[in-house]
Tab-separated table of C-alpha atoms (C1' of nucleotides) in Angstrom:
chain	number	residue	atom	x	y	z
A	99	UNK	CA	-24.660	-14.929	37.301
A	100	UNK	CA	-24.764	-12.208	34.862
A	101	UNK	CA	-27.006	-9.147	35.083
A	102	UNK	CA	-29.362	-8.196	32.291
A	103	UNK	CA	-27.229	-5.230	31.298
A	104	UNK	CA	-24.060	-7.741	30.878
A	105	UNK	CA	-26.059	-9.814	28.491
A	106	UNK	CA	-27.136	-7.021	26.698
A	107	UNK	CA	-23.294	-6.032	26.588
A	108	UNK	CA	-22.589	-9.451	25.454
A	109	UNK	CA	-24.808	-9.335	22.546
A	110	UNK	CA	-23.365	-5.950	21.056
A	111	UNK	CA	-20.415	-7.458	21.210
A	112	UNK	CA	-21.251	-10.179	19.588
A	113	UNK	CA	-23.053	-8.602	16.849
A	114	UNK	CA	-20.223	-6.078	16.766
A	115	UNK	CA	-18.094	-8.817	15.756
A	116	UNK	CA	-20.253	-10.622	13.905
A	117	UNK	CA	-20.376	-7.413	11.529
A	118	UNK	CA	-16.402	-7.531	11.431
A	119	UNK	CA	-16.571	-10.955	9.797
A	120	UNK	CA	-18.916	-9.994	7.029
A	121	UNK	CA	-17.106	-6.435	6.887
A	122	UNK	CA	-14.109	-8.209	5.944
A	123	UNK	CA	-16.006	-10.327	2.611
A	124	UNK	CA	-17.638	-7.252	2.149
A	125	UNK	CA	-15.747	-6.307	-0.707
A	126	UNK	CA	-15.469	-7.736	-4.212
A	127	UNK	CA	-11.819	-7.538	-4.461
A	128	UNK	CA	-11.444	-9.981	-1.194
A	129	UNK	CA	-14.178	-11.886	-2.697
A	130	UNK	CA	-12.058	-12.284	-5.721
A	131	UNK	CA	-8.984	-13.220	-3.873
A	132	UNK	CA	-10.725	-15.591	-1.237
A	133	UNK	CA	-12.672	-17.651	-4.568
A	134	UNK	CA	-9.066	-18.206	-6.107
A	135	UNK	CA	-7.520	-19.313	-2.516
A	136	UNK	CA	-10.402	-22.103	-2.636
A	137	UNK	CA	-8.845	-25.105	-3.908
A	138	UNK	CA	-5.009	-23.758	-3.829
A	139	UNK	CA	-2.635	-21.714	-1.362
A	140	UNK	CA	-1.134	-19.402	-4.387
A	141	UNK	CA	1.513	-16.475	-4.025
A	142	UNK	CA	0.965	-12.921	-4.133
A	143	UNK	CA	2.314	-12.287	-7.752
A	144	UNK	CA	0.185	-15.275	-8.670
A	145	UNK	CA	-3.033	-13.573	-7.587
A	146	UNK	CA	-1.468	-10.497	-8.844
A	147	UNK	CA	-1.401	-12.494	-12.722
A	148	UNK	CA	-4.971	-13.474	-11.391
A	149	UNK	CA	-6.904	-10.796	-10.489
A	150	UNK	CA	-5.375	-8.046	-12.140
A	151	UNK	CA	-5.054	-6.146	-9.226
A	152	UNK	CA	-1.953	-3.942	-8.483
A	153	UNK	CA	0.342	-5.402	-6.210
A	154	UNK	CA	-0.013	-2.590	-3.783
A	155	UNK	CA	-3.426	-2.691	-3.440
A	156	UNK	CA	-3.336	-6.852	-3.234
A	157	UNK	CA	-1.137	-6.980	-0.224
A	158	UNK	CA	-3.667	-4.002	1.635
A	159	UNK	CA	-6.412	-6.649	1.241
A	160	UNK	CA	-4.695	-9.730	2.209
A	161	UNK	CA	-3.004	-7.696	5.390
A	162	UNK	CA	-6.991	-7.087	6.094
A	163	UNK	CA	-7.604	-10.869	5.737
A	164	UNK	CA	-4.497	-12.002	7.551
A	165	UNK	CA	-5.606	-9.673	10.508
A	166	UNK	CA	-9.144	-11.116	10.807
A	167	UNK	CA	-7.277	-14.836	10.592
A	168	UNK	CA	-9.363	-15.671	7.554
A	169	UNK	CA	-6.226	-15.951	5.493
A	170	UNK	CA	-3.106	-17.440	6.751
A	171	UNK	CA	0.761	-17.222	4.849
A	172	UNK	CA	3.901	-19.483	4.715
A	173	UNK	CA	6.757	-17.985	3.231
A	174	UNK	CA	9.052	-20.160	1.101
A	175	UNK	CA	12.538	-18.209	-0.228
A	176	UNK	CA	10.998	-15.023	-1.916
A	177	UNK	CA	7.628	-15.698	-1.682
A	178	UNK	CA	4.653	-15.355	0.329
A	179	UNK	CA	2.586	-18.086	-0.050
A	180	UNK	CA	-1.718	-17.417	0.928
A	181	UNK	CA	-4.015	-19.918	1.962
A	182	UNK	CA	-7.708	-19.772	3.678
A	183	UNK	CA	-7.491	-20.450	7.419
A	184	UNK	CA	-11.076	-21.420	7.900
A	185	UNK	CA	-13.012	-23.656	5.689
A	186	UNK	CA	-16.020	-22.252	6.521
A	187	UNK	CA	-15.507	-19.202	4.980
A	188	UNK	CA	-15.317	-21.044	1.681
A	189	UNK	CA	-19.398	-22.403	2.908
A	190	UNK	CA	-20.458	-18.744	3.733
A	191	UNK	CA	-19.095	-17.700	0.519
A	192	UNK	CA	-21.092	-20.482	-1.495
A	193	UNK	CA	-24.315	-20.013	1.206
A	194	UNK	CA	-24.114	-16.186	-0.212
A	195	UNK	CA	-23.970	-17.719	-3.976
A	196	UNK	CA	-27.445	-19.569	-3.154
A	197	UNK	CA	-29.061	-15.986	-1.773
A	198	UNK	CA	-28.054	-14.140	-4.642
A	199	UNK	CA	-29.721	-17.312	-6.364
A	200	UNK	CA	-32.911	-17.000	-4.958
A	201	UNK	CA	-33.184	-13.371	-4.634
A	202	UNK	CA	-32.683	-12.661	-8.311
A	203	UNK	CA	-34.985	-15.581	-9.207
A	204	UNK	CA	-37.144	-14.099	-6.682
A	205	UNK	CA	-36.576	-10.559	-8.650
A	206	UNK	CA	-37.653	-12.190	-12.078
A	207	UNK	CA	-40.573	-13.761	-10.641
A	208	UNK	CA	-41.601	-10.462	-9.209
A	209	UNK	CA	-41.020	-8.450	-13.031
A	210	UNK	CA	-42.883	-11.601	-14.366
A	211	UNK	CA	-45.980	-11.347	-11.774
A	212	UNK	CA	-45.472	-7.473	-12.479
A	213	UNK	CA	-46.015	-8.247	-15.821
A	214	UNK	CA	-49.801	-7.733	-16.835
A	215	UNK	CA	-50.726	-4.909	-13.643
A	216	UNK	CA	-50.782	-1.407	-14.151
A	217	UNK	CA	-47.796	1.048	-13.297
B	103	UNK	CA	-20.191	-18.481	-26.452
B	104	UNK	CA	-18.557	-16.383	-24.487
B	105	UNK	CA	-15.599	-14.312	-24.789
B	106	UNK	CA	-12.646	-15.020	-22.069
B	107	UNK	CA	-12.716	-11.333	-21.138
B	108	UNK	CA	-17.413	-11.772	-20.717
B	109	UNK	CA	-16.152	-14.412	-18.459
B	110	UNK	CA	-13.854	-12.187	-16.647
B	111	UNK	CA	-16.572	-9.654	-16.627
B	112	UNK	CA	-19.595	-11.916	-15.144
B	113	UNK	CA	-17.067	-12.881	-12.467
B	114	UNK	CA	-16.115	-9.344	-11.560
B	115	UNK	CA	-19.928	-8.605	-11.664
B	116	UNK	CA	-20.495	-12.003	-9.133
B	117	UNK	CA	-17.966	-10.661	-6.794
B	118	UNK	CA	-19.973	-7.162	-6.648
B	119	UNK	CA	-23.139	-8.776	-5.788
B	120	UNK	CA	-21.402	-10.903	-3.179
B	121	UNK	CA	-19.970	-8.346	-1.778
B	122	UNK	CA	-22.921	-6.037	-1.717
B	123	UNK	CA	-24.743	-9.079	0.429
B	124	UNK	CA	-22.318	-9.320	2.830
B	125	UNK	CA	-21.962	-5.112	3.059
B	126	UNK	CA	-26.046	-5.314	4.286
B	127	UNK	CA	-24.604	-7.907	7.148
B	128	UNK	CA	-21.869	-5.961	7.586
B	129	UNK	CA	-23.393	-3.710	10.699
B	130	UNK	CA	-23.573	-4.369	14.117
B	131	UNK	CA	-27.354	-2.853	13.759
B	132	UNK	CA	-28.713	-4.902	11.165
B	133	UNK	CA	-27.180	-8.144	13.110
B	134	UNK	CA	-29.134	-7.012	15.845
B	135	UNK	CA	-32.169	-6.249	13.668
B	136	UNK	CA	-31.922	-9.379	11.946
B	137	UNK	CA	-31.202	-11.550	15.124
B	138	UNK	CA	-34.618	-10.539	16.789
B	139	UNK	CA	-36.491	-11.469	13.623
B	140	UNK	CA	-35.278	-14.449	13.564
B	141	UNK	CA	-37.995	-16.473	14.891
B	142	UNK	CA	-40.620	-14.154	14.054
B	143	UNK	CA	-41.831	-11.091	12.672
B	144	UNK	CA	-41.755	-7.881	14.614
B	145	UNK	CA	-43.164	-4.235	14.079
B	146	UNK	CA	-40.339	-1.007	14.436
B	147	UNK	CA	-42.047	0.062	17.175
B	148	UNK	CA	-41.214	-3.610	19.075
B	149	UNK	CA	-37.783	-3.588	17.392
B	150	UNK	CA	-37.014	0.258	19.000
B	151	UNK	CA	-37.669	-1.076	22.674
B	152	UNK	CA	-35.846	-4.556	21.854
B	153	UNK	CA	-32.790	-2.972	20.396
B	154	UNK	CA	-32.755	0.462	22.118
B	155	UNK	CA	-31.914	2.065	18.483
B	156	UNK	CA	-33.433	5.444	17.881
B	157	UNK	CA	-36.631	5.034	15.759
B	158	UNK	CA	-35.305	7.031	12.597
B	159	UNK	CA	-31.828	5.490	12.396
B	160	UNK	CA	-34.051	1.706	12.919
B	161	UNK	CA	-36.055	2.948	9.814
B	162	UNK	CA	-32.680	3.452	8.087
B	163	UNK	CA	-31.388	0.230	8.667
B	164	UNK	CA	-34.600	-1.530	7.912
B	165	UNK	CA	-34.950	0.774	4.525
B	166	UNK	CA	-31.298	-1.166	3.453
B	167	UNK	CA	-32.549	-4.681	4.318
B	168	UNK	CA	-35.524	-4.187	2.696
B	169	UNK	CA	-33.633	-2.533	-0.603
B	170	UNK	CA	-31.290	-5.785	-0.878
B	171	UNK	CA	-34.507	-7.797	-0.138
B	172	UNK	CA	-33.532	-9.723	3.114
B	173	UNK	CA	-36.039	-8.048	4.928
B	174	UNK	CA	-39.920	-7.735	3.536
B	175	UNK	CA	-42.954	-5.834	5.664
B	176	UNK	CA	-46.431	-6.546	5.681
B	177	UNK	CA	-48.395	-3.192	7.053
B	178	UNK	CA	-51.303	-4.096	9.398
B	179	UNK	CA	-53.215	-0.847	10.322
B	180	UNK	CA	-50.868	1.852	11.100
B	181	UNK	CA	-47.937	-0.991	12.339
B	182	UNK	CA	-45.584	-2.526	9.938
B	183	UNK	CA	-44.181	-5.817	10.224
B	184	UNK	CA	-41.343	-6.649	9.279
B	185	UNK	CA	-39.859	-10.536	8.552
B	186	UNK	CA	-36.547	-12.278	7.383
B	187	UNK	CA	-37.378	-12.964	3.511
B	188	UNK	CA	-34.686	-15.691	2.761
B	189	UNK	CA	-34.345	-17.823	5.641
B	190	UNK	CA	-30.515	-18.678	4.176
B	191	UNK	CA	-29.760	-15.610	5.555
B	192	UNK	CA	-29.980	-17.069	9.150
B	193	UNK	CA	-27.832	-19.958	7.929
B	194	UNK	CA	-25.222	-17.112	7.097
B	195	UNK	CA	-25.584	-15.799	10.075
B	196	UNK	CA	-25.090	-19.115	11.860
B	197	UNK	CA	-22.437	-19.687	10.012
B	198	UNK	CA	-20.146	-16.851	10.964
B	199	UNK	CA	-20.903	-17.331	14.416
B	200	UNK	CA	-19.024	-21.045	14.201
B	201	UNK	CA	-16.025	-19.152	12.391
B	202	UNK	CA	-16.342	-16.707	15.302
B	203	UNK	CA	-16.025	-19.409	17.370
B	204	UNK	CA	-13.255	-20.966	15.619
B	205	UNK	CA	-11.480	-17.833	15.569
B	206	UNK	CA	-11.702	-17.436	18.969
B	207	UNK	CA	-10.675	-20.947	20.086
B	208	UNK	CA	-7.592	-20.644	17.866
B	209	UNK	CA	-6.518	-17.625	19.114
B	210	UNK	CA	-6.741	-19.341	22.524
B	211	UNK	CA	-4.852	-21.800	21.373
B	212	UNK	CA	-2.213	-19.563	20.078
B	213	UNK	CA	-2.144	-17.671	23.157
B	214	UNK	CA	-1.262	-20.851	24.762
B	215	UNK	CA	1.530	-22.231	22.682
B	216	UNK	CA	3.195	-18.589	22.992
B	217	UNK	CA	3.123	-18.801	26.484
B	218	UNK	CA	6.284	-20.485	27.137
B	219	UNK	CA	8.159	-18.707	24.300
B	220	UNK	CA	10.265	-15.377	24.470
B	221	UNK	CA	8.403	-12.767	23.035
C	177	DA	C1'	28.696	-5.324	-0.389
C	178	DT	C1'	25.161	-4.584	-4.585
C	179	DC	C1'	21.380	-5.946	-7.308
C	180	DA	C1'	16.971	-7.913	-8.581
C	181	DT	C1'	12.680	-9.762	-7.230
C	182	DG	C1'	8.706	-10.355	-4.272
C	183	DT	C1'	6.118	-8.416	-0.756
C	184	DA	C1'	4.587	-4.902	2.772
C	185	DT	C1'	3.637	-0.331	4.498
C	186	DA	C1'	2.620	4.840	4.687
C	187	DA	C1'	0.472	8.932	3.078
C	188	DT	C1'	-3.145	10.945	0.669
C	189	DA	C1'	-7.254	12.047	-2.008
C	190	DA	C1'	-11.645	10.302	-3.350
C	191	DT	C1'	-15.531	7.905	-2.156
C	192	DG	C1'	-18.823	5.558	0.885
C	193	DT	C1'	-21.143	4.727	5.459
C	194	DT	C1'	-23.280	6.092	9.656
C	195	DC	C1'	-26.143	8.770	12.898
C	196	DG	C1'	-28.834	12.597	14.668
C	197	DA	C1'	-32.100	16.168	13.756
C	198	DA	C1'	-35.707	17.814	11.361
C	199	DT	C1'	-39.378	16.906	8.376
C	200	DA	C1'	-42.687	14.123	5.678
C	201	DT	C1'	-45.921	10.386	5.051
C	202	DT	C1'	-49.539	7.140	6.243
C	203	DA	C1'	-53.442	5.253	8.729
C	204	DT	C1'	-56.736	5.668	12.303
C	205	DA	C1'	-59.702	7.971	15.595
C	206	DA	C1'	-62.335	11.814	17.281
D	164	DT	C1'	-61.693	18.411	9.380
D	165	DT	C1'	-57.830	18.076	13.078
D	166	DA	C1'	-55.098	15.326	16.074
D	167	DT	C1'	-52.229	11.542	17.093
D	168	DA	C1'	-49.341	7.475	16.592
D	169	DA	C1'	-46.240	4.734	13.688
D	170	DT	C1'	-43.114	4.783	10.203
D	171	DA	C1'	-40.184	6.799	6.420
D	172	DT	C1'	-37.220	10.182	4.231
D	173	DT	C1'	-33.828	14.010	3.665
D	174	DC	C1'	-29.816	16.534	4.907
D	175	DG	C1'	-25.340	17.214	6.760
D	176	DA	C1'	-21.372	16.418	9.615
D	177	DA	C1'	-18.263	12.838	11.382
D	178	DC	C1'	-16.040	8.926	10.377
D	179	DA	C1'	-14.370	4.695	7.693
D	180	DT	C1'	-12.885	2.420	3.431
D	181	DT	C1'	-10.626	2.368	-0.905
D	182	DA	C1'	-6.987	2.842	-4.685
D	183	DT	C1'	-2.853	5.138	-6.069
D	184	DT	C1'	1.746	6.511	-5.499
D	185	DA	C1'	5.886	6.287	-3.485
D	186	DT	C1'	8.806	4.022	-0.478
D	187	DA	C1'	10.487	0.412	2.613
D	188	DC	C1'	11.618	-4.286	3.768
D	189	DA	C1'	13.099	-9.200	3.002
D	190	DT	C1'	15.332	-12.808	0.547
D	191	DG	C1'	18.509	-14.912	-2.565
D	192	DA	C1'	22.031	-14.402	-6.139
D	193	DT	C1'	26.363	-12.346	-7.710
DNA sequence: ATCATGTATAATAATGTTCGAATATTATAA
DNA sequence: TTATAATATTCGAACATTATTATACATGAT
């Protein structure tokens, strides 16, 4: 039996890593790199010829993914190979697609209402 | 028609919004913030005592949700309400509490299988 | 061994985020 | 009007994230 002050523990936590997970999508390169990983596990120079993002830079954001388990490797010879871990990422990813839907058809139904009012 | 390089350049532009979405989740605040108004609206004031967060820094948060619209208020005398705007939102948030959950059981897991190796 | 290729890491400067404190705004009541 | 309660904004210091550069590591070939 937990006290009220261990739940309330609980849920920072929680939200505290809750936050992590959308931390780590919470930047466009990642975003980039997770959207190609979709259908295909593909190699760090491929998503290098991708992307266009410097090699350097690539491997800091898939050592961020790999960390949070959202990205997983297999090496084969001189490669590293990435895939995505968890398949659910991939529905979060297209969940945020349909917000960004609806909030800029929202936004153009707002500018349309807007329209014929005063400013 | 597009240009290969436009394409590039809308998909560059699709991974900024995305990533500016899941930068307003990405706070263990706003989780809490957006966790209480889950099933219904609430004013500051009720989402101070709820959450313990100081009144201006609430404000602060609830000034970003609002900006990225996944927040909107509704003023009733000198209260103002606040609500969830796009209930996909608490799909998302759903939704990376199962990959938490995942992530979590497969660490287990892997803590498991490593038990009877050297290390 | 050396070399070439693919990948990872470290250090740093620039930029962005967060929170507390003080202050401003808004609506109502007296 | 003044006072009060609820909410919002501004500023600045502390801290976190990012991209670049240089360097290290790992693998396979010679």
């Amino acid at each position: 039996m937990k006290s009220d002050k261990a739940k309330a523990m609980n849920k920072k936590n929680f939200y505290a890593l809750h936050s992590d997970v959308c931390k780590t999508l919470a930047n466009p390169k990642r975003q980039e790199i997770l959207d190609n990983l979709r259908e295909r596990e593909m190699s760090v120079n491929e998503l290098v010829e991708k992307t266009g993002i410097s090699q350097a830079n690539l491997s800091q954001h898939l050592s961020i993914l790999r960390t949070k388990r959202i990205v997983s490797t297999r090496r084969d010879g001189i490669n590293v190979y990435y895939t995505i871990t968890n398949p659910k990422i991939i529905a979060a990813f297209d969940l945020i697609s349909d917000v960004l839907d609806e909030s800029v058809t929202s936004q153009t139904e707002a500018i349309r209402e807007g329209m014929n009012s005063k400013r």
